[in-house]
Coordinates of N, CA and C in Angstrom, one line a residue:
X1 N -6.3 2.4 34.6 CA -5.8 1.0 34.6 C -5.8 0.6 33.1
X2 N -4.7 0.1 32.6 CA -4.6 -0.4 31.3 C -4.7 -1.9 31.3
X3 N -5.6 -2.4 30.5 CA -5.7 -3.9 30.4 C -5.3 -4.3 29.0
X4 N -4.5 -5.3 29.0 CA -4.1 -5.8 27.6 C -5.3 -6.3 26.9
X5 N -5.4 -5.9 25.6 CA -6.5 -6.4 24.8 C -5.9 -7.6 24.0
X6 N -6.8 -8.6 23.8 CA -6.3 -9.7 23.1 C -5.8 -9.3 21.7
X7 N -4.6 -9.6 21.4 CA -4.0 -9.1 20.1 C -4.5 -10.0 18.9
X8 N -4.2 -9.5 17.8 CA -4.5 -10.2 16.6 C -3.6 -11.4 16.5
X9 N -4.1 -12.5 15.8 CA -3.2 -13.7 15.7 C -2.0 -13.4 14.8
X10 N -1.0 -14.2 15.0 CA 0.2 -14.1 14.2 C -0.1 -14.4 12.8
X11 N 0.6 -13.7 11.9 CA 0.3 -13.9 10.5 C 1.6 -13.7 9.7
X12 N 1.7 -14.4 8.6 CA 2.8 -14.2 7.6 C 2.1 -14.0 6.3
X13 N 2.5 -12.9 5.6 CA 1.8 -12.7 4.3 C 2.9 -12.3 3.2
X14 N 2.7 -13.0 2.0 CA 3.7 -12.8 1.0 C 3.5 -11.4 0.4
X15 N 4.6 -10.8 0.0 CA 4.7 -9.4 -0.6 C 5.5 -9.5 -1.8
X16 N 5.0 -8.8 -2.9 CA 5.8 -8.8 -4.1 C 5.2 -7.9 -5.1
X17 N 5.7 -7.9 -6.3 CA 5.2 -7.1 -7.4 C 3.8 -7.6 -7.8
X18 N 2.9 -6.7 -8.0 CA 1.5 -7.1 -8.4 C 1.3 -6.7 -9.9
X19 N 0.9 -7.7 -10.6 CA 0.5 -7.5 -12.0 C -0.7 -6.6 -12.1
X20 N -1.6 -6.8 -11.1 CA -2.8 -5.9 -11.1 C -2.4 -4.5 -11.0
X21 N -1.5 -4.2 -10.0 CA -1.1 -2.8 -9.8 C -0.3 -2.3 -11.1
X22 N 0.5 -3.1 -11.7 CA 1.2 -2.7 -12.9 C 0.1 -2.3 -14.0
X23 N -0.9 -3.1 -14.1 CA -2.0 -2.8 -15.1 C -2.7 -1.5 -14.8
X24 N -2.9 -1.3 -13.5 CA -3.6 0.0 -13.1 C -2.7 1.2 -13.4
X25 N -1.4 1.1 -13.1 CA -0.5 2.2 -13.4 C -0.4 2.4 -14.9
X26 N -0.4 1.3 -15.7 CA -0.3 1.5 -17.1 C -1.6 2.1 -17.6
X27 N -2.8 1.7 -17.1 CA -4.0 2.3 -17.5 C -4.1 3.8 -17.2
X28 N -3.6 4.2 -16.1 CA -3.6 5.6 -15.7 C -2.6 6.4 -16.7
X29 N -1.5 5.8 -16.9 CA -0.5 6.4 -17.8 C -1.1 6.6 -19.2
X30 N -1.7 5.5 -19.7 CA -2.3 5.5 -21.1 C -3.4 6.5 -21.2
X31 N -4.1 6.8 -20.1 CA -5.1 7.8 -20.1 C -4.5 9.2 -20.3
X32 N -3.3 9.4 -19.7 CA -2.6 10.6 -20.0 C -2.1 10.7 -21.4
X33 N -1.7 9.6 -22.0 CA -1.2 9.6 -23.4 C -2.4 10.0 -24.3
X34 N -3.6 9.4 -24.0 CA -4.8 9.7 -24.9 C -5.2 11.1 -24.7
X35 N -5.0 11.7 -23.5 CA -5.4 13.1 -23.3 C -4.4 14.0 -24.2
X36 N -3.2 13.7 -24.2 CA -2.2 14.4 -25.0 C -2.5 14.2 -26.5
X37 N -2.8 13.0 -26.9 CA -3.1 12.7 -28.3 C -4.3 13.6 -28.7
X38 N -5.3 13.7 -27.9 CA -6.5 14.5 -28.2 C -6.1 16.0 -28.4
X39 N -5.1 16.5 -27.7 CA -4.7 17.9 -27.8 C -3.6 18.1 -28.9
X40 N -3.2 17.0 -29.6 CA -2.2 17.1 -30.6 C -2.4 18.1 -31.7
X41 N -3.6 18.3 -32.2 CA -3.7 19.3 -33.3 C -3.3 20.7 -32.9
X42 N -3.2 20.9 -31.6 CA -2.8 22.3 -31.1 C -1.5 22.2 -30.3
X43 N -0.4 21.8 -31.0 CA 0.9 21.7 -30.2 C 1.3 23.1 -29.7
X44 N 1.8 23.1 -28.5 CA 2.3 24.4 -27.9 C 3.2 24.0 -26.8
X45 N 3.7 25.0 -26.1 CA 4.6 24.8 -25.0 C 3.8 24.0 -23.9
X46 N 2.5 24.1 -23.8 CA 1.7 23.4 -22.8 C 1.7 21.9 -23.2
X47 N 1.6 21.6 -24.5 CA 1.6 20.2 -24.9 C 3.0 19.6 -24.6
X48 N 4.1 20.4 -24.9 CA 5.4 19.9 -24.6 C 5.6 19.6 -23.1
X49 N 5.1 20.6 -22.3 CA 5.2 20.4 -20.8 C 4.4 19.2 -20.4
X50 N 3.2 19.0 -20.9 CA 2.4 17.8 -20.6 C 3.1 16.5 -21.0
X51 N 3.8 16.5 -22.1 CA 4.5 15.4 -22.6 C 5.7 15.0 -21.6
X52 N 6.4 16.1 -21.2 CA 7.5 15.8 -20.3 C 7.0 15.3 -19.0
X53 N 6.0 15.9 -18.4 CA 5.4 15.4 -17.2 C 4.9 14.0 -17.3
X54 N 4.3 13.7 -18.4 CA 3.8 12.3 -18.7 C 4.9 11.3 -18.7
X55 N 6.0 11.7 -19.4 CA 7.2 10.8 -19.4 C 7.8 10.6 -18.1
X56 N 7.9 11.6 -17.3 CA 8.4 11.5 -15.9 C 7.5 10.7 -15.0
X57 N 6.2 10.9 -15.2 CA 5.3 10.1 -14.4 C 5.4 8.6 -14.8
X58 N 5.5 8.3 -16.0 CA 5.6 6.9 -16.5 C 6.9 6.3 -15.9
X59 N 8.0 7.0 -16.0 CA 9.3 6.5 -15.5 C 9.2 6.3 -13.9
X60 N 8.5 7.3 -13.3 CA 8.3 7.1 -11.8 C 7.5 5.9 -11.5
X61 N 6.5 5.6 -12.2 CA 5.6 4.5 -12.0 C 6.4 3.2 -12.2
X62 N 7.2 3.1 -13.3 CA 8.0 1.9 -13.5 C 9.0 1.7 -12.4
X63 N 9.6 2.8 -12.0 CA 10.6 2.8 -10.9 C 10.0 2.3 -9.6
X64 N 8.8 2.8 -9.3 CA 8.1 2.4 -8.1 C 7.8 0.9 -8.1
X65 N 7.2 0.5 -9.2 CA 6.8 -0.9 -9.4 C 8.0 -1.9 -9.3
X66 N 9.1 -1.5 -10.0 CA 10.3 -2.4 -10.0 C 11.0 -2.5 -8.6
X67 N 10.9 -1.4 -7.8 CA 11.5 -1.4 -6.5 C 10.6 -1.8 -5.3
X68 N 9.5 -2.3 -5.7 CA 8.6 -2.8 -4.6 C 9.2 -3.9 -3.9
X69 N 9.2 -3.9 -2.5 CA 9.9 -5.0 -1.8 C 9.2 -6.3 -2.1
X70 N 10.0 -7.4 -2.0 CA 9.5 -8.8 -2.2 C 9.9 -9.6 -1.0
X71 N 9.1 -10.5 -0.5 CA 9.4 -11.3 0.6 C 8.1 -11.6 1.4
X72 N 8.2 -11.4 2.7 CA 7.1 -11.7 3.6 C 7.0 -10.7 4.7
X73 N 5.8 -10.2 4.8 CA 5.5 -9.3 6.0 C 4.9 -10.2 7.1
X74 N 5.4 -10.0 8.3 CA 4.9 -10.9 9.4 C 4.6 -10.1 10.6
X75 N 3.7 -10.7 11.4 CA 3.3 -10.2 12.7 C 3.3 -11.4 13.6
X76 N 4.1 -11.3 14.7 CA 4.2 -12.4 15.6 C 3.4 -12.3 16.8
X77 N 2.5 -11.3 16.8 CA 1.6 -11.0 18.0 C 2.2 -9.9 18.9
X78 N 3.5 -9.5 18.6 CA 4.1 -8.5 19.3 C 4.8 -7.5 18.4
X79 N 5.5 -8.0 17.4 CA 6.3 -7.1 16.5 C 6.0 -7.4 15.0
X80 N 6.0 -6.4 14.2 CA 5.9 -6.5 12.8 C 7.4 -6.7 12.3
X81 N 7.5 -7.5 11.3 CA 8.8 -7.7 10.6 C 8.6 -7.4 9.1
X82 N 9.6 -6.7 8.6 CA 9.5 -6.4 7.2 C 9.8 -7.5 6.2
X83 N 9.8 -7.3 5.0 CA 10.0 -8.3 4.0 C 11.4 -9.0 4.1
X84 N 12.4 -8.3 4.7 CA 13.7 -8.9 4.8 C 13.9 -9.4 6.3
X85 N 12.8 -9.5 7.1 CA 12.9 -10.1 8.4 C 13.3 -9.1 9.5
X86 N 13.6 -7.8 9.2 CA 14.0 -6.9 10.2 C 12.8 -6.3 10.9
X87 N 13.0 -6.0 12.2 CA 11.9 -5.5 13.0 C 11.5 -4.1 12.6
X88 N 10.2 -3.9 12.4 CA 9.7 -2.6 12.0 C 9.4 -1.7 13.2
X89 N 9.4 -0.4 12.9 CA 9.1 0.6 14.0 C 7.6 0.8 14.0
X90 N 6.9 0.0 14.8 CA 5.5 0.0 14.9 C 4.8 -0.7 13.8
X91 N 3.5 -0.5 13.7 CA 2.6 -1.3 12.7 C 2.7 -0.5 11.4
X92 N 2.5 -1.3 10.3 CA 2.4 -0.6 9.0 C 1.2 0.3 9.0
X93 N 1.3 1.4 8.3 CA 0.2 2.4 8.2 C -0.6 2.1 6.9
X94 N -1.9 1.8 7.1 CA -2.7 1.6 5.9 C -3.0 2.9 5.3
X95 N -2.6 3.1 4.0 CA -2.8 4.3 3.3 C -4.0 4.2 2.3
X96 N -4.3 3.0 1.8 CA -5.4 2.8 0.9 C -5.9 1.4 1.2
X97 N -7.2 1.3 1.3 CA -7.8 0.0 1.6 C -9.0 -0.2 0.7
X98 N -8.9 -1.1 -0.2 CA -9.9 -1.5 -1.2 C -10.5 -2.9 -0.9
X99 N -10.5 -3.2 0.4 CA -11.0 -4.5 0.9 C -10.2 -5.7 0.5
X100 N -9.9 -5.9 -0.8 CA -9.1 -7.1 -1.3 C -7.7 -6.6 -1.8
X101 N -7.4 -5.4 -1.7 CA -6.1 -4.8 -2.1 C -5.9 -3.7 -1.1
X102 N -4.6 -3.6 -0.6 CA -4.2 -2.5 0.3 C -2.9 -2.0 0.0
X103 N -2.7 -0.7 0.2 CA -1.4 0.0 0.1 C -1.0 0.4 1.5
X104 N 0.1 -0.2 2.0 CA 0.5 0.1 3.4 C 1.9 0.7 3.3
X105 N 2.3 1.5 4.3 CA 3.6 2.1 4.4 C 4.2 1.5 5.7
X106 N 5.4 1.0 5.5 CA 6.2 0.4 6.6 C 7.4 1.3 7.0
X107 N 7.4 1.6 8.3 CA 8.5 2.5 8.7 C 9.6 1.7 9.5
X108 N 10.8 2.1 9.4 CA 11.9 1.4 10.1 C 12.3 0.2 9.4
X109 N 13.0 -0.7 10.1 CA 13.4 -2.0 9.6 C 14.3 -1.8 8.3
X110 N 15.1 -0.7 8.3 CA 15.9 -0.5 7.1 C 15.2 -0.1 5.9
X111 N 13.9 0.2 6.0 CA 13.0 0.6 4.9 C 12.3 1.8 5.3
X112 N 12.9 3.0 5.4 CA 12.1 4.2 5.8 C 11.1 4.5 4.8
X113 N 9.8 4.4 5.2 CA 8.7 4.7 4.4 C 8.5 3.7 3.2
X114 N 8.9 2.5 3.4 CA 8.7 1.5 2.3 C 7.2 1.3 2.0
X115 N 6.8 1.2 0.8 CA 5.4 1.0 0.4 C 5.2 -0.5 0.0
X116 N 4.2 -1.1 0.5 CA 3.8 -2.4 0.2 C 2.4 -2.5 -0.4
X117 N 2.3 -3.2 -1.5 CA 1.0 -3.4 -2.1 C 0.6 -4.8 -1.8
X118 N -0.5 -5.0 -1.0 CA -0.9 -6.3 -0.6 C -2.2 -6.7 -1.2
X119 N -2.3 -7.9 -1.6 CA -3.6 -8.4 -2.3 C -4.0 -9.7 -1.7
X120 N -5.3 -9.8 -1.6 CA -5.9 -11.0 -1.0 C -5.5 -12.2 -1.8
X121 N -5.4 -12.1 -3.1 CA -5.1 -13.2 -4.0 C -3.7 -13.8 -3.7
X122 N -2.8 -13.0 -3.1 CA -1.5 -13.6 -2.8 C -1.5 -14.7 -1.8
X123 N -2.5 -14.6 -0.8 CA -2.7 -15.7 0.2 C -4.1 -15.6 0.7
X124 N -5.1 -16.1 0.0 CA -6.5 -15.9 0.5 C -6.8 -16.4 1.9
X125 N -6.1 -17.4 2.3 CA -6.3 -18.0 3.7 C -5.8 -17.0 4.8
X126 N -4.8 -16.3 4.5 CA -4.2 -15.4 5.5 C -4.7 -14.0 5.4
X127 N -5.5 -13.6 4.4 CA -5.9 -12.2 4.2 C -6.7 -11.6 5.4
X128 N -7.6 -12.4 5.9 CA -8.4 -11.8 7.0 C -7.6 -11.6 8.3
X129 N -6.7 -12.6 8.5 CA -5.8 -12.4 9.7 C -4.9 -11.2 9.5
X130 N -4.4 -11.0 8.3 CA -3.5 -9.8 8.0 C -4.3 -8.5 8.3
X131 N -5.5 -8.5 7.8 CA -6.4 -7.3 8.0 C -6.6 -7.0 9.5
X132 N -6.9 -8.1 10.2 CA -7.1 -8.0 11.7 C -5.9 -7.4 12.3
X133 N -4.7 -8.0 12.0 CA -3.5 -7.6 12.6 C -3.2 -6.1 12.2
X134 N -3.4 -5.7 11.0 CA -3.1 -4.3 10.6 C -4.0 -3.3 11.4
X135 N -5.2 -3.7 11.7 CA -6.2 -2.8 12.3 C -6.3 -2.9 13.8
X136 N -5.7 -4.0 14.4 CA -5.8 -4.2 15.8 C -5.0 -3.2 16.6
X137 N -5.5 -3.0 17.8 CA -4.7 -2.2 18.8 C -4.1 -3.2 19.8
X138 N -2.9 -2.9 20.2 CA -2.3 -3.8 21.2 C -2.8 -3.6 22.6
X139 N -3.1 -2.3 22.9 CA -3.5 -2.0 24.3 C -4.7 -0.9 24.1
X140 N -5.5 -0.9 25.2 CA -6.5 0.2 25.2 C -6.7 0.6 26.7
X141 N -7.2 1.8 26.8 CA -7.4 2.3 28.1 C -8.7 1.8 28.7
X142 N -9.2 2.5 29.7 CA -10.5 2.1 30.3 C -11.6 2.1 29.3
X143 N -12.5 1.2 29.5 CA -13.6 1.1 28.6 C -14.2 2.4 28.1
X144 N -14.3 2.6 26.8 CA -14.8 3.8 26.3 C -13.8 4.9 26.1
X145 N -12.6 4.8 26.6 CA -11.6 5.8 26.5 C -11.3 6.2 25.0
X146 N -11.4 5.3 24.1 CA -11.0 5.6 22.7 C -12.1 6.5 22.1
X147 N -13.3 6.7 22.7 CA -14.3 7.5 22.2 C -14.5 8.8 22.8
X148 N -13.6 9.2 23.8 CA -13.7 10.5 24.5 C -13.3 11.6 23.6
X149 N -14.0 12.8 23.7 CA -13.7 14.0 23.0 C -13.3 15.0 24.0
X150 N -12.3 15.8 23.5 CA -11.8 16.9 24.4 C -12.1 18.2 23.8

């Protein structure tokens, strides 16, 4: 017998480009630049390959950051909606959780595999509700069923 579990409350959360994430990506990239600079006295094909990889990684990071969706992620108690208001295929998947910052992946809704960087600072009052909604289950089986091992 399946009993509906009380769902997480409805929530709307702003999504956009994060300056904090931009600084993190820049820090990582600059760490690579410093590593190459340290190896400069010994230029070789390895140094040239490292430079090319570093340039591509930097371009990829800029592309990722500039293409981040902007708008609002919402949960109405039944369905997740993407930043452009389209219905998502299921709940966003939390890929990284740093308590006050999260990286989630949203499937469907015209954004196959869209990545969203969410920060508590974007809307501190809705942050806890968003976290509850992301981690809530909409249904569960008989008591204890989620802990059974086969």
